[in-house]
XYZ file of C-alpha atoms in Angstrom:
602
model
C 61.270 1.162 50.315
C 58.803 3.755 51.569
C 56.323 2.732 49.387
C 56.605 -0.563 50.465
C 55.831 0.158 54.213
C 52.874 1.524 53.360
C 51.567 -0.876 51.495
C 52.241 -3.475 54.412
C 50.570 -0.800 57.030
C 47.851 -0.835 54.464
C 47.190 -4.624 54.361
C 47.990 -4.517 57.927
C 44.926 -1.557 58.425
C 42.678 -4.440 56.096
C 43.333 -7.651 57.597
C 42.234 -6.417 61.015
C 39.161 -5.167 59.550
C 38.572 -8.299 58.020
C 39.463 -10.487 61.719
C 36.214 -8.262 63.527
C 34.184 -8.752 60.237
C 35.283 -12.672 60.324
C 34.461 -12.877 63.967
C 31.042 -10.819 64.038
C 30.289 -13.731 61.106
C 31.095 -16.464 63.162
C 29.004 -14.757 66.332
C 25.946 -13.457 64.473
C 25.420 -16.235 61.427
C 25.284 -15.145 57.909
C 21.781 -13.508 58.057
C 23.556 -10.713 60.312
C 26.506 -9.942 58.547
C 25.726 -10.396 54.903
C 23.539 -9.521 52.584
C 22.619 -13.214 50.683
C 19.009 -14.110 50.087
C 17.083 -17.567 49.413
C 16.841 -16.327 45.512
C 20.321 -14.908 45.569
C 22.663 -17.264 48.030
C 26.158 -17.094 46.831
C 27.597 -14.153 47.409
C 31.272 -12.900 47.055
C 32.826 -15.064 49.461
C 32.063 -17.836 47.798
C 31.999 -16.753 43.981
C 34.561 -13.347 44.440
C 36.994 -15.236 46.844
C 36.377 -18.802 46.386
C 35.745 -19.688 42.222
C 37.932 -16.541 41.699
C 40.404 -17.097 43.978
C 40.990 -20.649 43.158
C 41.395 -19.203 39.452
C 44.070 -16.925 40.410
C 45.938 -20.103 41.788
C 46.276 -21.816 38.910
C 49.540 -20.885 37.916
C 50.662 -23.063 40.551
C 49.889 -26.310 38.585
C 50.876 -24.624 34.980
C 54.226 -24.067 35.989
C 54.579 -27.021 37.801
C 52.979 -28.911 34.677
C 55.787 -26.841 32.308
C 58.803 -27.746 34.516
C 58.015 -31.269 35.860
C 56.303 -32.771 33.120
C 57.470 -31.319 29.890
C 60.790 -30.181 31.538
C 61.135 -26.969 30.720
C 63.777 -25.881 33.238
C 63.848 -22.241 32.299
C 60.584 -21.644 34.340
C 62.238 -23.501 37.105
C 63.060 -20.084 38.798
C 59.552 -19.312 38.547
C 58.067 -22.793 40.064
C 58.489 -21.415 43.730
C 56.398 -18.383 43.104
C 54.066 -19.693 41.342
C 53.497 -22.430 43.928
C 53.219 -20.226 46.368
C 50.712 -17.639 44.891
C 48.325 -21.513 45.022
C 48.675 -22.007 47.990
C 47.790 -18.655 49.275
C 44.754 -18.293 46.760
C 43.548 -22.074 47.377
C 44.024 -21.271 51.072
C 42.268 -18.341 50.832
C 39.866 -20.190 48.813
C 38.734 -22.803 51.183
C 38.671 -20.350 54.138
C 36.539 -18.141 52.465
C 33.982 -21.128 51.632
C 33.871 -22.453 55.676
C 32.691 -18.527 56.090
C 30.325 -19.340 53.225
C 28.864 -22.302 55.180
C 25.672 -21.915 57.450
C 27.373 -24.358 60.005
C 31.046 -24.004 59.222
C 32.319 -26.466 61.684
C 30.366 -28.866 59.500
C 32.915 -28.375 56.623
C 35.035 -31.620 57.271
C 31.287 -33.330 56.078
C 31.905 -33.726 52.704
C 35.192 -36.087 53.480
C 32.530 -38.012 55.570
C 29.515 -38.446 53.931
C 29.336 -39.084 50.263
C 27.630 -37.518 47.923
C 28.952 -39.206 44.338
C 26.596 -37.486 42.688
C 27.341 -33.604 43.566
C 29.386 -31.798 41.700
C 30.166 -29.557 44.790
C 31.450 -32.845 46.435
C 33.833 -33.457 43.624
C 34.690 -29.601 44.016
C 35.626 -29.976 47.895
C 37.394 -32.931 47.403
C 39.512 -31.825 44.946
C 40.444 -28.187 46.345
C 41.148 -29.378 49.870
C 43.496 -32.188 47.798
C 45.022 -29.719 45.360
C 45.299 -27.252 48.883
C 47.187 -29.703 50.649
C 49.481 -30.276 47.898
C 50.279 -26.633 47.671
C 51.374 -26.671 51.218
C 53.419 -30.054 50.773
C 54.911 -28.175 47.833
C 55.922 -25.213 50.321
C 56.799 -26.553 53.184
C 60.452 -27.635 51.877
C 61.001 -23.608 51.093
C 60.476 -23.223 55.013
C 62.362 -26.214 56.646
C 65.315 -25.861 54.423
C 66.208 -22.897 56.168
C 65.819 -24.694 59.815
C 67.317 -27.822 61.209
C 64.928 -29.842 59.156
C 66.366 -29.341 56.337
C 67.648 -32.885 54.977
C 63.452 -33.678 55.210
C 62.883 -30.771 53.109
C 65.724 -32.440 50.477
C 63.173 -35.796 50.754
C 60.531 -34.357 50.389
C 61.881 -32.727 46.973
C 62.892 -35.923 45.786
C 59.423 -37.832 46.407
C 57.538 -34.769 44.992
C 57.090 -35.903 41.134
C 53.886 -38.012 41.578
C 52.464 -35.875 44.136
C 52.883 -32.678 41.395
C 50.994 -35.015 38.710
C 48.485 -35.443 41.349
C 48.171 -31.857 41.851
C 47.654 -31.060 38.128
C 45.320 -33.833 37.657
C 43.471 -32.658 40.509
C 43.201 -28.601 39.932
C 42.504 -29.851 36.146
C 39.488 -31.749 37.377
C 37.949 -29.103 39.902
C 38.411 -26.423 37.445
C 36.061 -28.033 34.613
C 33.907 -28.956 37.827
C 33.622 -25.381 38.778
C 32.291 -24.698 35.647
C 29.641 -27.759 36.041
C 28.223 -26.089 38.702
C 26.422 -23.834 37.389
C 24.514 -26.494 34.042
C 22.634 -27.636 37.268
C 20.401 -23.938 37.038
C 20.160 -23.714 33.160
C 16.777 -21.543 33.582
C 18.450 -19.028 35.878
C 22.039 -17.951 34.263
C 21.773 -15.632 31.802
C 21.751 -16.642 28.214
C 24.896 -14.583 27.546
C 26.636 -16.839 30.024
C 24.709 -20.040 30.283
C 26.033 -22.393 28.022
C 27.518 -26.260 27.843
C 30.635 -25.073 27.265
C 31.270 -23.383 30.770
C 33.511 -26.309 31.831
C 35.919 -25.981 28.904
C 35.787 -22.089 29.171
C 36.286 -22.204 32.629
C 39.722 -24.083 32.495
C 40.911 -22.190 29.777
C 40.321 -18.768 31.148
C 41.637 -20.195 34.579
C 44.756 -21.876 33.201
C 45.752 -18.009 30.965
C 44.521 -15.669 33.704
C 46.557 -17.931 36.495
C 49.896 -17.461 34.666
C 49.402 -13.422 33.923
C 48.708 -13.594 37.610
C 51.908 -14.908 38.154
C 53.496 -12.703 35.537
C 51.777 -9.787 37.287
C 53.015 -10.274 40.969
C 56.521 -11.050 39.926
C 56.905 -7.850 38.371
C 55.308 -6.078 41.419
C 57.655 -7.882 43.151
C 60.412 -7.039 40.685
C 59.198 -3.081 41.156
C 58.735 -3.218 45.748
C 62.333 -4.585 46.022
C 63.964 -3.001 43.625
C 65.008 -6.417 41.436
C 65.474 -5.823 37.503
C 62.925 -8.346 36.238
C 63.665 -10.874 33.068
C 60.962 -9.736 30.657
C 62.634 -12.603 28.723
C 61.161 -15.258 30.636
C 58.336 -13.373 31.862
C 56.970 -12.480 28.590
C 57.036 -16.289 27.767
C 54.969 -16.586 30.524
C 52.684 -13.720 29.068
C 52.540 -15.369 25.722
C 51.763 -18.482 26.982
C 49.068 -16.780 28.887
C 47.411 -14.749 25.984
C 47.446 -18.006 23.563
C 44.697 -19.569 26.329
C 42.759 -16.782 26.467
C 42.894 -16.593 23.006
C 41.522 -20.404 22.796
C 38.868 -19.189 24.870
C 37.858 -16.168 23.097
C 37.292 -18.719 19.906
C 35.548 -21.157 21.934
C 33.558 -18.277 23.414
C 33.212 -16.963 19.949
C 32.355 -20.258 18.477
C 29.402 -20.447 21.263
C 27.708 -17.530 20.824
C 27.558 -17.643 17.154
C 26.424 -21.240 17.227
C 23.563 -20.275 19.785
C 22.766 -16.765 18.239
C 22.827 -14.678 20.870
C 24.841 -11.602 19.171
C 21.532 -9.686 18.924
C 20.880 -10.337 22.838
C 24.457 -9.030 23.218
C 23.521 -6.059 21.327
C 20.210 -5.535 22.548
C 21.313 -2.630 25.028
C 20.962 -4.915 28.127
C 22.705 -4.002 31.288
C 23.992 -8.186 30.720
C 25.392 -7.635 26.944
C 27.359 -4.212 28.139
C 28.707 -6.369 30.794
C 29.769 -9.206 28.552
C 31.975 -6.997 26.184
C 33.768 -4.963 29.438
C 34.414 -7.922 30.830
C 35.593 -9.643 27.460
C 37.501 -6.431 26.916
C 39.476 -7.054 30.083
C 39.916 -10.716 29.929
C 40.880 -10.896 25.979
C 41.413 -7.754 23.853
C 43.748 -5.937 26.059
C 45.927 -8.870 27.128
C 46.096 -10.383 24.075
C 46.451 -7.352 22.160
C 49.690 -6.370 24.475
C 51.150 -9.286 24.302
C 51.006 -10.125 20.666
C 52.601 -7.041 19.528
C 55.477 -7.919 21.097
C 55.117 -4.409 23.484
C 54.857 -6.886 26.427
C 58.734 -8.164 26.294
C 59.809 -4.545 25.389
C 58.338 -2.352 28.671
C 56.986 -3.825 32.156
C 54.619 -1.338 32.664
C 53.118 -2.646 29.375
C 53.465 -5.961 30.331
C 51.766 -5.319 33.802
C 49.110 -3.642 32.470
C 47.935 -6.951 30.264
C 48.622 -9.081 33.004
C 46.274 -6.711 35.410
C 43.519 -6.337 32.897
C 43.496 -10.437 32.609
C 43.517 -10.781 36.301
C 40.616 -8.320 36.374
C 38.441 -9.369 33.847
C 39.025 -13.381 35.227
C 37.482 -11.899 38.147
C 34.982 -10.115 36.680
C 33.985 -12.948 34.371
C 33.210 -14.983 37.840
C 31.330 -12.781 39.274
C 29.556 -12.113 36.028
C 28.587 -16.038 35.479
C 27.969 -16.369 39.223
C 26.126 -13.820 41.000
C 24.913 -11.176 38.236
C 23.675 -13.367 35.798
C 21.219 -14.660 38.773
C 19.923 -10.935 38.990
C 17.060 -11.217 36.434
C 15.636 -14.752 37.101
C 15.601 -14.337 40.483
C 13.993 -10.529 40.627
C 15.828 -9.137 42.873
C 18.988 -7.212 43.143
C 22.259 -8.571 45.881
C 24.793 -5.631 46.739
C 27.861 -7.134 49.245
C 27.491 -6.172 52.638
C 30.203 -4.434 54.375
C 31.201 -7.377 56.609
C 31.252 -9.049 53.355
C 33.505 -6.404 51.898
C 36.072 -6.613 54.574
C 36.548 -10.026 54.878
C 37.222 -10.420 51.216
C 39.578 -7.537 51.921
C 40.855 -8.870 54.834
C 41.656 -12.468 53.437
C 43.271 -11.335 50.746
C 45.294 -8.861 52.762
C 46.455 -11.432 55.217
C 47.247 -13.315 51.981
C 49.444 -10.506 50.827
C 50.755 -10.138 54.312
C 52.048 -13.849 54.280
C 53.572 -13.186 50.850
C 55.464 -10.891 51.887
C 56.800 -12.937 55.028
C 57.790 -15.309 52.912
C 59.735 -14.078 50.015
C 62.140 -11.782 52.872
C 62.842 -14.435 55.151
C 62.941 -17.726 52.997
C 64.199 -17.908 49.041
C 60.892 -17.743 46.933
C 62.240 -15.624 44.208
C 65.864 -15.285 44.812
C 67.956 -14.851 48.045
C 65.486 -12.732 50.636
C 66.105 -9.452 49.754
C 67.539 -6.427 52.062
C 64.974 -5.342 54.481
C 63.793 -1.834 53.679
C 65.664 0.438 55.641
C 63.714 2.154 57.744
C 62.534 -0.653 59.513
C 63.713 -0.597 62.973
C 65.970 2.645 62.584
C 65.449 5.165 65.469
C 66.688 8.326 64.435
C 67.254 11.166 67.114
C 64.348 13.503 67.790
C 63.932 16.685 65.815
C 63.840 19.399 68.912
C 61.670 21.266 66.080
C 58.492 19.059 66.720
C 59.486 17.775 69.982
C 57.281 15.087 71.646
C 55.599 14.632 67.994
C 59.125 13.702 66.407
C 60.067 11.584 69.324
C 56.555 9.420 68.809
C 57.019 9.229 65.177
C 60.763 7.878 65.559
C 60.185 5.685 68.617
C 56.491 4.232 67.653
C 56.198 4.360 63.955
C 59.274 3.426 62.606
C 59.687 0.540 64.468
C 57.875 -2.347 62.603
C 56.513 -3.875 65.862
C 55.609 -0.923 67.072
C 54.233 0.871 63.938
C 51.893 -2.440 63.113
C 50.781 -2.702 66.454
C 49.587 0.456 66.610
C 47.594 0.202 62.950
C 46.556 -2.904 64.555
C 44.686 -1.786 67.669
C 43.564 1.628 65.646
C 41.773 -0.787 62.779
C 40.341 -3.088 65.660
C 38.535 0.095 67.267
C 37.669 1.843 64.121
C 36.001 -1.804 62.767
C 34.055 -2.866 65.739
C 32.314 0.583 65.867
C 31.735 0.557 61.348
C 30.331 -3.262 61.893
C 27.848 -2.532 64.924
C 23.921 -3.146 63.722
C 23.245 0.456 64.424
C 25.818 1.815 62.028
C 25.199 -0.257 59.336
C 21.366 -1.057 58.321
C 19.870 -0.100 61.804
C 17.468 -3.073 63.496
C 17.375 -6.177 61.427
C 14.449 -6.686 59.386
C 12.575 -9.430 60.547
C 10.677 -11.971 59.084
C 6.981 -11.607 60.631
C 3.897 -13.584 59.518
C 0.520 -11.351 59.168
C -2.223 -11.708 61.119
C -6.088 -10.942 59.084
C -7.870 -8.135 60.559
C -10.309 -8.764 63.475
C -14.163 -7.023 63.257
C -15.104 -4.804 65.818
C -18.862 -5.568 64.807
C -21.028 -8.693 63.427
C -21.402 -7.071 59.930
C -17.500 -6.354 59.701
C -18.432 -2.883 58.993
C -15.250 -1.703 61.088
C -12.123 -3.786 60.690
C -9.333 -3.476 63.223
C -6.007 -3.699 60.745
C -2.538 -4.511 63.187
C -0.577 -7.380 60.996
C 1.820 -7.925 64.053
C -0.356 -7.613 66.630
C 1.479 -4.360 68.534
C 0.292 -1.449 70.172
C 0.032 0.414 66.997
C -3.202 -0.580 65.114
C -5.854 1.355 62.725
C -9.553 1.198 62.761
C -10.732 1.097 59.038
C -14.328 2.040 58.507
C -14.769 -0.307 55.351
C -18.345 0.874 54.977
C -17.774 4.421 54.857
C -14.617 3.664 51.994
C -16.879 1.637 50.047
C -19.721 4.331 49.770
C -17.320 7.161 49.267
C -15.495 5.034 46.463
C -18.664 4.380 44.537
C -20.257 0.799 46.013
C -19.777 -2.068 44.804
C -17.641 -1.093 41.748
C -15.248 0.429 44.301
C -13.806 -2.723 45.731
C -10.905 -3.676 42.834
C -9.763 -0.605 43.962
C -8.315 -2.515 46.971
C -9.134 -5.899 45.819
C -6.714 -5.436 42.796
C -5.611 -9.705 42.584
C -8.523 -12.254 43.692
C -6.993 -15.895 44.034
C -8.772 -18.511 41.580
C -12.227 -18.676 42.657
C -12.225 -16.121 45.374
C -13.807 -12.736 44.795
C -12.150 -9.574 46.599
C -9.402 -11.728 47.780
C -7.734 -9.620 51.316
C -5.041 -8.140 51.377
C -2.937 -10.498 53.931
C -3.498 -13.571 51.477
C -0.922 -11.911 49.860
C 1.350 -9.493 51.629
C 1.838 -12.011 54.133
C 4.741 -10.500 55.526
C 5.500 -7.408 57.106
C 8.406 -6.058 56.318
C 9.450 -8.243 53.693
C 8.264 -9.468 50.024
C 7.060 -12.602 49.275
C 6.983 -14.599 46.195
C 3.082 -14.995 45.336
C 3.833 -17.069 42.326
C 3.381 -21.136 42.857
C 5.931 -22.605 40.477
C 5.349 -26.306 41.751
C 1.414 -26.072 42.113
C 1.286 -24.521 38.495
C 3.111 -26.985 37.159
C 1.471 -30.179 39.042
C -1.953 -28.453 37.695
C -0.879 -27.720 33.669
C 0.471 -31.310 33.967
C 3.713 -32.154 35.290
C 7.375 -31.900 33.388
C 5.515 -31.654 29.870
C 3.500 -28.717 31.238
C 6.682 -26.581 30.750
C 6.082 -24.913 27.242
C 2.286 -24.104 27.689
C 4.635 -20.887 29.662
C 7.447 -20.528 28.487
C 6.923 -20.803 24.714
C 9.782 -19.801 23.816
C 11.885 -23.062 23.795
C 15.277 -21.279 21.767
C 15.813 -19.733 25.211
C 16.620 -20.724 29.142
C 13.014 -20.896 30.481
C 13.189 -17.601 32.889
C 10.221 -15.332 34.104
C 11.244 -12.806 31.751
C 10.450 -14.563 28.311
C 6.881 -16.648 29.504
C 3.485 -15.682 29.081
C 1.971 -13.403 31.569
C -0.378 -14.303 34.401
C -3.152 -12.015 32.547
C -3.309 -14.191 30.098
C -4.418 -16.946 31.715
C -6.287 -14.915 34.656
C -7.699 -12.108 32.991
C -10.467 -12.486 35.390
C -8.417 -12.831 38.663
C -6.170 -9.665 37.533
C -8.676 -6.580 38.359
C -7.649 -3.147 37.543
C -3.505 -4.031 38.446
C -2.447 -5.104 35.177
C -3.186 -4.864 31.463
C -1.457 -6.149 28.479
C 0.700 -3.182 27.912
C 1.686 -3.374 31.835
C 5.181 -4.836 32.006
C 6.126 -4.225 35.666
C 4.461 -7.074 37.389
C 7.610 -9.027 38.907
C 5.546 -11.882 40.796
C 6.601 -10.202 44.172
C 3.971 -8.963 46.566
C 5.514 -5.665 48.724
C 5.407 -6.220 52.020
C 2.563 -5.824 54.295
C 3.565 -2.181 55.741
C 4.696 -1.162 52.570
C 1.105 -1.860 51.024
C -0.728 -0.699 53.029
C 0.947 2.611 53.325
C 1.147 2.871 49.707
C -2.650 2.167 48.842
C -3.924 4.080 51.636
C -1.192 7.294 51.751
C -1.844 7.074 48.113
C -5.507 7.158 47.656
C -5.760 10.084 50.718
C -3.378 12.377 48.404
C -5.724 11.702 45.692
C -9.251 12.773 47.572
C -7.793 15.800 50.094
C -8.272 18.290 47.839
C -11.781 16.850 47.323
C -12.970 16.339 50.571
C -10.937 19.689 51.488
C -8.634 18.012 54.066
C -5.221 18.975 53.126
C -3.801 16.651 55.703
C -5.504 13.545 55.272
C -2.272 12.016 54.152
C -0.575 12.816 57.444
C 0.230 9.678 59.741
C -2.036 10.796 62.427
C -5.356 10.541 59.869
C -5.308 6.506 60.442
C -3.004 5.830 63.102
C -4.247 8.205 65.666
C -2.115 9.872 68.355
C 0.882 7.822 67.563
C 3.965 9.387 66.599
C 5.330 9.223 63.057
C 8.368 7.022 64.624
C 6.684 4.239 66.163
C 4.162 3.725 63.204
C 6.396 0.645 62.194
């Protein structure tokens, strides 16, 4: 039972990580504490712990589908379980998506206002339904073990349409999970963008749900010391592996019908992804299974059921974050507040598992408590004080959690201050043009921000030391339609950020509307991303300068910020010419900036 302790002092260690993370959310607003972007906005809460989670829960309805509908009373045993693994990943589910929310006391909107015509609104409805069904479902485990007990008999008998509800309902948000991401066909990845996401999406759901099941039975099965039936459980298993195989063909079916086996094999950091994760999800689970290994060891059979729980997971996060990576140009990595309060919701989750099936009959009878839980042995006069605190403090389950407790508490609000963890925030500042310090412009005074720290730029003396006239697209490397030596701030227009200088909208009101589409993106077999349309050069050969060429393939449409430009070109150009003009530390900070110290330059 050791091992179990620690496991519980573990998820004990997580969860309070997870409650400062949660409440330095709630404080600070998502810009603070995560690491989402306007091109890149769902992040793992709502894809890792909300579309996966809900996923994991499925095995709640499946079982409840196989003993109350088709009456197949030898998975009755497992109908408690199973409903109970829903409601803790639904829970965890919709708690994850009010984090998720800009406004999260705003999340009761969508059973207020309407929106018919959302398929997130369809989505809400139907979790916070299918959630509250879960918890009617479990709520007679709980009150038949108190004086309530003849409601908890009612409420069993009144349960049957309620169930159908519930499978109807986890049926319907399932495909609609799916929908949600047709509405941004030009921004998933081919490899994963397709009509069929709906369909795959329930199947993958329905097989990966009831290996999850399978899964934390037998880790159940292994903590508490219960033999499990690998009779029933590899029905279960088999059950499991015949949906994912439906999905592999209908996954199968899709790519070969849409010919994308040569993107797949094109060495693409997507295709290598696509095979682990199909790996996870389909080969290994099915493989195990289907040899019959499954029903003949645990360890085997734990192993499938782990890889399909994995590879479910990593299929979500595949089709809903890293697919986005690409289109959108930029990169999202999970901040650590992010990271702990997935860790810490699930943990709690696990926590409240474990609550359950001691004190109330989820499995079986609750089983022995392990034995070391509240036994004080007598001090060791060997280690003296140090004996008496670990036989007094830690083996006392109060105790012992309390004391992880306050430890994580400390340890997490010192990891999640702004110091520790990026430094200052980056802010979002608007450039200002430089000012002249003369009628001719001769001198220009460059300070974006308007601070104390500023640079007096001689642009006459640059422009005769560069060679004139046919100097300038040395600086001037992108003029805007019609302008000539376009400056600098036009673009960069922020100053610590980067900024999108590409006009979708105004490009396509000017080619002509909808129909304008293909005069870019020529390609029509494929989603319409940046990646696969013509290049600004070849349209603005003239506006282009000495930046890009044909054989250039770097431009990403993002302008650095204003600092970082600026540092670059001018750091860059005085490592060039010191040699030349003999100064071997013209690229020092002091050369433009003066008497200010390197640390206060930004």
């Amino acid at each position: 039972m050791k091992r179990l302790t620690r496991i519980k002092g573990v998820l004990w260690a997580l969860a309070m990580f997870g409650l400062v993370a949660i409440v330095a959310r709630l404080i600070n607003g998502l810009g603070a504490t995560t690491n989402l972007s306007d091109a890149l906005p769902w992040g793992l809460w709502k894809v890792g712990n909300m579309v996966a989670g809900v996923a994991l829960g499925t095995c709640g309805f499946a079982i409840a589908a196989a003993v109350y509908a088709f009456k197949l009373e030898r998975y009755q045993k497992l109908a408690r379980p199973a409903v109970l693994i829903a409601f803790l990943g639904y829970g965890s589910s919709c708690f994850s998506l009010f984090l998720d929310i800009g406004l999260p006391w705003r999340i009761w909107h969508a059973i207020v206002y309407w929106n018919i015509h959302s398929f997130l609104f369809e989505v809400a409805w139907c979790v916070m339904l299918y959630f509250s069904i879960t918890l009617y479902e479990t709520a007679p485990v709980i009150l038949e073990r108190t004086k309530f007990h003849k409601l908890a008999h009612t409420m069993h008998r009144v349960a049957f349409p309620i169930i159908l509800l519930g499978i109807s309902l986890s049926t319907l948000h399932h495909t609609s999970l799916g929908s949600l991401f047709l509405v941004s066909p030009t921004r998933v990845h081919e490899i994963w963008m397709t009509m069929l996401i709906p369909v795959l999406f329930i199947t993958s759901a329905v097989g990966a749900g009831l290996l999850t099941l399978v899964l934390i039975t037998l880790m159940y099965n292994y903590l508490y010391d219960k033999k499990p039936d690998l009779d029933v459980l590899g029905s279960v298993a088999k059950a499991g592996a015949i949906l994912l195989s439906i999905y592999a063909i209908i996954k199968g079916y899709d790519i070969v019908n849409r010919d994308i086996i040569p993107v797949i094999l094109s060495g693409q950091w997507e295709g290598i992804l696509f095979i682990f994760e199909s790996i996870l999800l389909v080969f290994i689970p099915v493989g195990i299974i289907f040899s019959g290994l499954a029903k003949k060891s645990a360890n085997l059979m734990a192993i499938a059921a782990g890889s399909a729980v994995i590879g479910v997971v990593l299929n979500r996060l595949d089709v809903g974050i890293l697919s986005y990576f690409r289109t959108a140009g930029a990169v999202y990595y999970p901040s650590l507040p992010e990271i702990f309060t997935t860790l810490g919701i699930y943990s709690a989750a696990g926590l409240f598992f474990f609550f359950m099936v001691e004190n109330f009959e989820v499995f079986d009878k609750p089983p022995v408590r392990p034995k070391d839980a509240g036994e004080a042995q007598s001090p060791d006069s060997t280690f003296g004080p140090i004996r008496s605190f670990g036989d007094g403090v830690l083996r006392n389950p109060i105790h012992r959690y309390s004391a992880i407790a306050v430890v994580s508490l400390v340890l997490a609000v010192g990891l999640f201050s702004s110091s520790l963890l990026k430094g200052a925030p980056m802010l979002s500042e608007k450039v200002a043009p430089p000012t002249a310090l003369d009628n001719e412009r001769m001198v220009l005074v460059i300070n974006g921000n308007k601070n104390d720290v500023s640079v007096a730029f001689r642009h006459d003396m640059h422009k005769a030391m560069l060679g004139g006239t046919q100097s300038c697209i040395r600086c001037h490397h992108l003029d805007m339609p019609d302008d000539k030596n376009t400056a600098c701030w036009k673009c960069h227009t922020n100053m610590e950020q980067k900024t999108d200088i590409f006009k979708h909208a105004f490009h396509q009101e000017k080619l002509g509307g909808n129909d304008s589409c293909v005069k870019c993106h020529t390609d029509t077999s494929r989603p319409r991303w940046r990646d696969n349309t013509k290049k600004c050069y070849e349209c603005h050969e003239e506006n282009m300068g000495m930046l890009f060429t044909a054989d250039d393939k770097s431009y990403d449409y993002m302008a650095p910020s204003y600092v970082d430009a600026m540092h670059k070109k001018c750091v860059g150009c005085h490592i060039e010419m010191q040699n030349t003009v003999d100064r071997p530390a013209l690229d020092e900070c002091y050369t433009c900036h003066g008497d200010v110290k390197l640390q206060t330059v930004r």
